[in-house]
Coordinates of N, CA and C in Angstrom, one line a residue:
M22 N 165.6 101.5 91.9 CA 164.4 101.8 91.3 C 163.7 100.6 90.6
N23 N 164.5 99.7 90.1 CA 163.9 98.5 89.5 C 163.2 97.7 90.5
R24 N 163.8 97.6 91.7 CA 163.1 96.8 92.7 C 161.8 97.4 93.1
R25 N 161.7 98.7 93.2 CA 160.5 99.4 93.6 C 159.4 99.1 92.5
W26 N 159.7 99.2 91.2 CA 158.7 98.9 90.2 C 158.3 97.4 90.2
L27 N 159.2 96.6 90.5 CA 158.9 95.1 90.6 C 158.0 94.9 91.8
T28 N 158.2 95.5 92.9 CA 157.3 95.4 94.0 C 155.9 95.9 93.7
L29 N 155.8 97.1 93.1 CA 154.5 97.6 92.7 C 153.8 96.8 91.7
A30 N 154.5 96.2 90.8 CA 153.9 95.3 89.8 C 153.4 94.0 90.5
A31 N 154.1 93.5 91.4 CA 153.7 92.3 92.1 C 152.5 92.6 93.0
L32 N 152.5 93.8 93.6 CA 151.3 94.2 94.4 C 150.1 94.4 93.5
A33 N 150.3 94.9 92.3 CA 149.2 95.1 91.4 C 148.6 93.8 90.9
V34 N 149.5 92.8 90.7 CA 149.0 91.5 90.2 C 148.3 90.8 91.4
V35 N 148.8 90.9 92.6 CA 148.1 90.3 93.7 C 146.7 90.9 93.9
L36 N 146.7 92.3 93.8 CA 145.4 93.0 94.0 C 144.5 92.6 92.9
G37 N 144.9 92.5 91.7 CA 144.1 92.0 90.5 C 143.5 90.6 90.7
V38 N 144.4 89.7 91.3 CA 143.9 88.4 91.6 C 142.8 88.4 92.6
F39 N 143.0 89.2 93.7 CA 142.0 89.3 94.7 C 140.7 89.9 94.2
V40 N 140.8 90.9 93.4 CA 139.6 91.5 92.8 C 138.9 90.5 91.9
G41 N 139.6 89.8 91.1 CA 139.1 88.8 90.2 C 138.4 87.7 90.9
L42 N 139.1 87.2 92.0 CA 138.5 86.1 92.8 C 137.2 86.6 93.5
G43 N 137.2 87.9 94.0 CA 136.0 88.4 94.6 C 134.9 88.6 93.6
T44 N 135.2 89.0 92.4 CA 134.1 89.1 91.4 C 133.6 87.8 91.0
T45 N 134.4 86.8 90.9 CA 134.0 85.5 90.5 C 133.1 84.9 91.6
A46 N 133.6 85.0 92.9 CA 132.8 84.5 94.0 C 131.4 85.2 94.1
G47 N 131.4 86.5 93.9 CA 130.1 87.3 93.9 C 129.2 86.8 92.8
S48 N 129.7 86.6 91.7 CA 128.9 86.2 90.5 C 128.4 84.8 90.8
L49 N 129.2 83.9 91.3 CA 128.7 82.5 91.6 C 127.6 82.5 92.7
Y50 N 127.8 83.4 93.7 CA 126.9 83.5 94.8 C 125.5 84.0 94.2
W51 N 125.6 85.1 93.4 CA 124.3 85.6 92.9 C 123.6 84.7 92.0
S52 N 124.4 83.9 91.2 CA 123.8 82.9 90.3 C 123.1 81.8 91.1
R53 N 123.7 81.5 92.3 CA 123.0 80.5 93.1 C 121.8 81.1 93.8
V54 N 121.8 82.3 94.1 CA 120.6 83.0 94.7 C 119.5 83.0 93.7
E55 N 119.8 83.3 92.4 CA 118.8 83.4 91.3 C 118.3 82.0 91.1
T56 N 119.1 81.0 91.0 CA 118.7 79.6 90.7 C 117.8 79.1 91.8
R57 N 118.1 79.3 93.1 CA 117.3 78.9 94.2 C 115.9 79.6 94.2
G58 N 116.0 80.9 93.9 CA 114.7 81.7 93.8 C 113.8 81.2 92.7
E59 N 114.4 80.8 91.6 CA 113.6 80.3 90.5 C 113.0 78.9 90.8
Q60 N 113.8 78.1 91.5 CA 113.3 76.8 91.9 C 112.1 76.9 92.9
A61 N 112.3 77.8 93.9 CA 111.3 78.0 94.9 C 110.0 78.6 94.2
A62 N 110.2 79.5 93.3 CA 109.1 80.1 92.6 C 108.3 79.1 91.8
R63 N 109.0 78.2 91.1 CA 108.3 77.1 90.4 C 107.4 76.3 91.3
T64 N 107.9 75.9 92.4 CA 107.2 75.0 93.3 C 106.0 75.8 93.9
E65 N 106.3 77.0 94.3 CA 105.2 77.8 95.0 C 104.1 78.2 94.0
L66 N 104.5 78.6 92.8 CA 103.5 79.0 91.8 C 102.6 77.9 91.3
V67 N 103.1 76.7 91.2 CA 102.3 75.6 90.8 C 101.2 75.3 91.8
Q68 N 101.7 75.2 93.1 CA 100.7 75.0 94.2 C 99.7 76.1 94.3
L69 N 100.2 77.4 94.2 CA 99.3 78.5 94.3 C 98.2 78.5 93.2
T70 N 98.6 78.1 92.0 CA 97.7 78.0 90.8 C 96.6 76.9 91.1
V71 N 97.1 75.8 91.6 CA 96.1 74.7 91.9 C 95.1 75.1 92.9
D72 N 95.5 75.9 93.9 CA 94.6 76.4 95.0 C 93.7 77.5 94.5
E73 N 94.3 78.5 93.7 CA 93.5 79.7 93.4 C 92.6 79.6 92.2
I74 N 93.0 78.9 91.2 CA 92.2 78.9 89.9 C 90.8 78.5 90.1
P75 N 90.5 77.4 90.9 CA 89.1 77.0 91.1 C 88.3 78.1 91.8
K76 N 89.0 78.9 92.7 CA 88.3 80.0 93.4 C 88.0 81.1 92.4
V77 N 88.9 81.4 91.6 CA 88.8 82.5 90.6 C 87.7 82.2 89.6
L78 N 87.7 81.0 89.0 CA 86.9 80.7 87.9 C 85.6 80.0 88.3
G79 N 85.5 79.4 89.4 CA 84.3 78.7 89.9 C 83.3 79.7 90.6
Y80 N 82.0 79.5 90.4 CA 81.0 80.3 91.1 C 79.7 79.6 91.1
E81 N 78.8 80.1 91.9 CA 77.4 79.6 91.9 C 76.5 80.9 91.8
Y82 N 75.5 80.8 91.0 CA 74.7 82.0 90.7 C 74.2 82.7 92.0
K83 N 73.9 82.0 93.0 CA 73.4 82.6 94.2 C 74.4 83.5 95.0
T84 N 75.7 83.1 94.9 CA 76.7 83.7 95.6 C 77.8 84.3 94.7
V85 N 77.6 84.4 93.4 CA 78.6 84.8 92.5 C 79.3 86.1 92.8
E86 N 78.5 87.1 93.2 CA 79.1 88.4 93.5 C 80.1 88.3 94.7
R87 N 79.7 87.7 95.7 CA 80.5 87.5 96.9 C 81.8 86.7 96.6
S88 N 81.6 85.6 95.9 CA 82.7 84.7 95.7 C 83.8 85.4 94.7
L89 N 83.3 86.2 93.7 CA 84.2 86.9 92.9 C 84.9 88.0 93.6
T90 N 84.1 88.7 94.4 CA 84.7 89.8 95.2 C 85.8 89.3 96.1
E91 N 85.7 88.1 96.7 CA 86.7 87.5 97.5 C 88.0 87.2 96.8
T92 N 87.9 87.1 95.4 CA 89.1 86.8 94.7 C 89.9 88.0 94.3
Y93 N 89.3 89.2 94.3 CA 90.0 90.4 93.8 C 91.4 90.6 94.5
P94 N 91.6 90.4 95.8 CA 92.9 90.6 96.3 C 94.0 89.6 95.8
M95 N 93.6 88.6 95.0 CA 94.6 87.7 94.4 C 95.2 88.3 93.2
F96 N 94.8 89.4 92.7 CA 95.2 90.0 91.4 C 96.1 91.2 91.6
T97 N 96.9 91.5 90.6 CA 97.7 92.8 90.6 C 96.7 93.9 90.2
G98 N 97.1 95.1 90.5 CA 96.2 96.2 90.3 C 95.5 96.3 88.9
D99 N 96.3 96.2 87.8 CA 95.8 96.3 86.5 C 94.9 95.2 86.1
Y100 N 95.3 94.0 86.5 CA 94.4 92.8 86.1 C 93.2 92.8 87.0
R101 N 93.3 93.3 88.2 CA 92.1 93.3 89.1 C 91.1 94.2 88.5
R102 N 91.4 95.4 88.0 CA 90.5 96.3 87.4 C 89.8 95.6 86.1
E103 N 90.6 94.9 85.3 CA 90.1 94.3 84.1 C 89.2 93.1 84.5
F104 N 89.6 92.3 85.5 CA 88.7 91.2 85.9 C 87.5 91.7 86.6
E105 N 87.6 92.7 87.4 CA 86.4 93.3 88.1 C 85.4 93.8 87.1
A106 N 85.9 94.5 86.0 CA 84.9 95.0 85.0 C 84.3 93.9 84.3
R107 N 85.0 92.8 83.9 CA 84.4 91.7 83.3 C 83.4 91.0 84.2
A108 N 83.7 90.9 85.5 CA 82.8 90.2 86.4 C 81.5 91.0 86.5
V109 N 81.6 92.3 86.7 CA 80.4 93.1 86.9 C 79.6 93.2 85.6
N110 N 80.2 93.3 84.5 CA 79.5 93.5 83.2 C 79.0 92.3 82.6
D111 N 79.8 91.2 82.7 CA 79.4 89.9 82.0 C 79.1 88.7 82.9
I112 N 80.0 88.4 83.8 CA 79.9 87.1 84.5 C 78.8 87.1 85.5
I113 N 78.7 88.1 86.3 CA 77.6 88.2 87.4 C 76.2 88.2 86.7
P114 N 76.0 89.1 85.8 CA 74.6 89.2 85.2 C 74.2 87.9 84.5
Q115 N 75.2 87.3 83.7 CA 74.9 86.0 83.0 C 74.6 84.9 84.0
A116 N 75.4 84.8 85.1 CA 75.3 83.8 86.1 C 73.9 83.8 86.7
R117 N 73.5 85.0 87.1 CA 72.2 85.2 87.7 C 71.0 84.9 86.8
E118 N 71.1 85.4 85.5 CA 70.1 85.3 84.6 C 69.9 83.8 84.2
K119 N 70.9 83.1 84.0 CA 70.9 81.7 83.5 C 71.0 80.7 84.7
Q120 N 71.1 81.2 85.9 CA 71.2 80.4 87.1 C 72.4 79.4 86.9
L121 N 73.5 79.9 86.6 CA 74.7 79.0 86.3 C 75.5 78.6 87.6
V122 N 75.9 77.4 87.6 CA 76.8 76.9 88.6 C 78.1 76.5 87.8
N123 N 79.2 77.1 88.0 CA 80.4 76.8 87.3 C 81.4 76.2 88.2
Q124 N 81.7 74.9 88.0 CA 82.6 74.2 88.9 C 83.9 73.9 88.1
V125 N 85.0 74.3 88.7 CA 86.3 74.2 88.0 C 87.2 73.3 88.8
D126 N 87.8 72.3 88.1 CA 88.7 71.4 88.8 C 90.1 71.4 88.0
V127 N 91.1 71.6 88.7 CA 92.5 71.6 88.1 C 92.9 70.2 88.0
V128 N 93.2 69.7 86.8 CA 93.7 68.3 86.6 C 95.2 68.2 86.3
G129 N 95.8 69.4 86.1 CA 97.3 69.4 85.9 C 97.8 70.8 85.9
A130 N 99.0 70.9 86.3 CA 99.7 72.3 86.3 C 101.2 72.1 86.3
G131 N 101.8 73.0 85.6 CA 103.3 72.9 85.5 C 103.8 74.3 85.2
A132 N 105.0 74.6 85.8 CA 105.6 75.9 85.6 C 106.2 76.0 84.2
V133 N 105.9 77.1 83.5 CA 106.4 77.3 82.2 C 107.7 78.2 82.3
D134 N 107.6 79.2 83.1 CA 108.7 80.2 83.3 C 108.7 80.6 84.8
A135 N 109.8 80.8 85.4 CA 109.9 81.2 86.8 C 111.1 82.0 87.0
K136 N 110.9 83.2 87.6 CA 112.0 84.0 88.1 C 111.7 84.3 89.5
R137 N 112.6 85.1 90.1 CA 112.4 85.3 91.6 C 111.2 86.2 91.8
T138 N 110.8 87.1 90.8 CA 109.7 88.0 91.0 C 108.6 87.9 90.0
S139 N 108.7 86.9 89.1 CA 107.6 86.7 88.1 C 107.6 85.2 87.7
G140 N 106.5 84.8 87.1 CA 106.4 83.4 86.6 C 105.1 83.2 85.9
S141 N 105.1 82.1 85.1 CA 103.9 81.6 84.4 C 103.7 80.1 84.6
V142 N 102.5 79.8 84.7 CA 102.1 78.4 85.0 C 101.1 78.0 83.9
L143 N 101.3 76.8 83.3 CA 100.3 76.2 82.4 C 99.4 75.3 83.2
V144 N 98.1 75.5 83.2 CA 97.2 74.8 84.0 C 96.1 74.2 83.1
F145 N 95.8 72.9 83.4 CA 94.7 72.2 82.7 C 93.5 72.1 83.6
V146 N 92.4 72.6 83.1 CA 91.2 72.6 84.0 C 90.0 71.9 83.3
N147 N 89.2 71.2 84.1 CA 87.9 70.7 83.6 C 86.9 71.6 84.2
R148 N 85.9 72.0 83.4 CA 84.9 72.8 83.9 C 83.5 72.2 83.6
T149 N 82.7 72.2 84.7 CA 81.3 71.7 84.5 C 80.4 72.9 84.8
V150 N 79.5 73.2 83.8 CA 78.6 74.3 83.9 C 77.2 73.7 84.0
T151 N 76.4 74.1 85.0 CA 75.0 73.6 85.1 C 74.1 74.8 85.1
G152 N 73.1 74.8 84.3 CA 72.2 76.0 84.2 C 70.8 75.7 84.7
K153 N 69.8 76.5 84.4 CA 68.4 76.4 84.8 C 67.9 75.0 84.6
A154 N 68.1 74.5 83.4 CA 67.5 73.2 83.0 C 68.2 72.0 83.6
K155 N 69.2 72.3 84.4 CA 69.9 71.3 85.1 C 70.7 70.4 84.2
E156 N 70.9 70.8 82.9 CA 71.7 70.0 82.0 C 73.2 70.5 82.3
K157 N 74.1 69.5 82.1 CA 75.5 69.8 82.4 C 76.3 69.9 81.1
Y158 N 77.2 70.9 81.1 CA 78.0 71.1 80.0 C 79.5 70.9 80.5
Y159 N 80.2 70.1 79.9 CA 81.6 69.8 80.3 C 82.6 70.4 79.3
E160 N 83.6 70.9 79.8 CA 84.7 71.5 78.9 C 86.0 71.4 79.6
G161 N 87.0 71.0 78.8 CA 88.4 71.0 79.2 C 89.1 72.1 78.6
S162 N 90.0 72.8 79.3 CA 90.8 73.9 78.7 C 92.1 74.0 79.3
R163 N 93.0 74.8 78.6 CA 94.3 75.1 79.1 C 94.4 76.6 79.3
L164 N 95.0 77.0 80.4 CA 95.2 78.4 80.7 C 96.7 78.6 81.0
R165 N 97.1 79.8 80.6 CA 98.4 80.3 81.1 C 98.1 81.3 82.2
V166 N 98.6 81.1 83.4 CA 98.4 82.0 84.5 C 99.8 82.7 84.8
D167 N 99.8 84.0 84.7 CA 101.0 84.8 84.9 C 100.9 85.4 86.3
F168 N 102.1 85.4 87.0 CA 102.2 85.9 88.3 C 103.3 86.9 88.4
R169 N 103.1 87.9 89.4 CA 104.1 88.8 89.7 C 104.2 88.8 91.3
K170 N 105.4 89.0 91.8 CA 105.6 89.1 93.2 C 105.6 90.5 93.6
I171 N 104.7 90.9 94.4 CA 104.6 92.3 94.9 C 104.5 92.3 96.4
D172 N 105.4 93.0 97.0 CA 105.5 93.0 98.5 C 105.5 91.6 99.1
R173 N 106.3 90.7 98.5 CA 106.6 89.4 99.0 C 105.3 88.5 98.9
K174 N 104.4 88.9 98.0 CA 103.2 88.1 97.8 C 103.0 87.9 96.3
W175 N 102.7 86.6 95.9 CA 102.5 86.3 94.5 C 101.0 86.7 94.2
L176 N 100.9 87.5 93.1 CA 99.6 87.9 92.6 C 99.4 87.6 91.2
I177 N 98.2 87.2 90.8 CA 97.9 86.9 89.4 C 97.9 88.2 88.6
S178 N 98.7 88.2 87.5 CA 98.8 89.4 86.7 C 98.1 89.2 85.3
N179 N 97.7 87.9 85.0 CA 97.0 87.7 83.8 C 96.6 86.2 83.7
I180 N 95.4 85.9 83.1 CA 95.0 84.6 82.8 C 94.6 84.6 81.4
V181 N 95.3 83.7 80.6 CA 95.1 83.6 79.2 C 94.7 82.2 78.7
P182 N 93.6 82.0 78.0 CA 93.3 80.7 77.5 C 94.3 80.4 76.4
I183 N 94.7 79.1 76.3 CA 95.6 78.7 75.2 C 94.9 77.8 74.3

């Protein structure tokens, strides 16, 4: 009977070691997946921000409605409704009334936070606004652009001036 208990104890120890090794290996693998996903998100989000922010914030009074409408698919549902309301109620009427041309250039961008399905990018932009009188107004600003990944596509979930 002693031998039987000894065999069962040895089997339990071996089984425990295998479970422990499996758990450790699984944890290390998942950690690597998360880290690679974060690194890929950082790279992808910075480039996406540099490409999309001039389209989202830049417009010309003659084509402001069309150009802003083309940007709506870049947003998540909630932010799209918010941006669309601001565009219809404020941006489009002011642009047409004052004959504004708003040119936006990204001069720097860097990832602030990145996960596999969300992230934030700090972006530095220079904006040149020209009105009816053809006088130019220059402004530099910083924005935090938040993203969420929905159906394998990165969408802007918020743009906040800093």
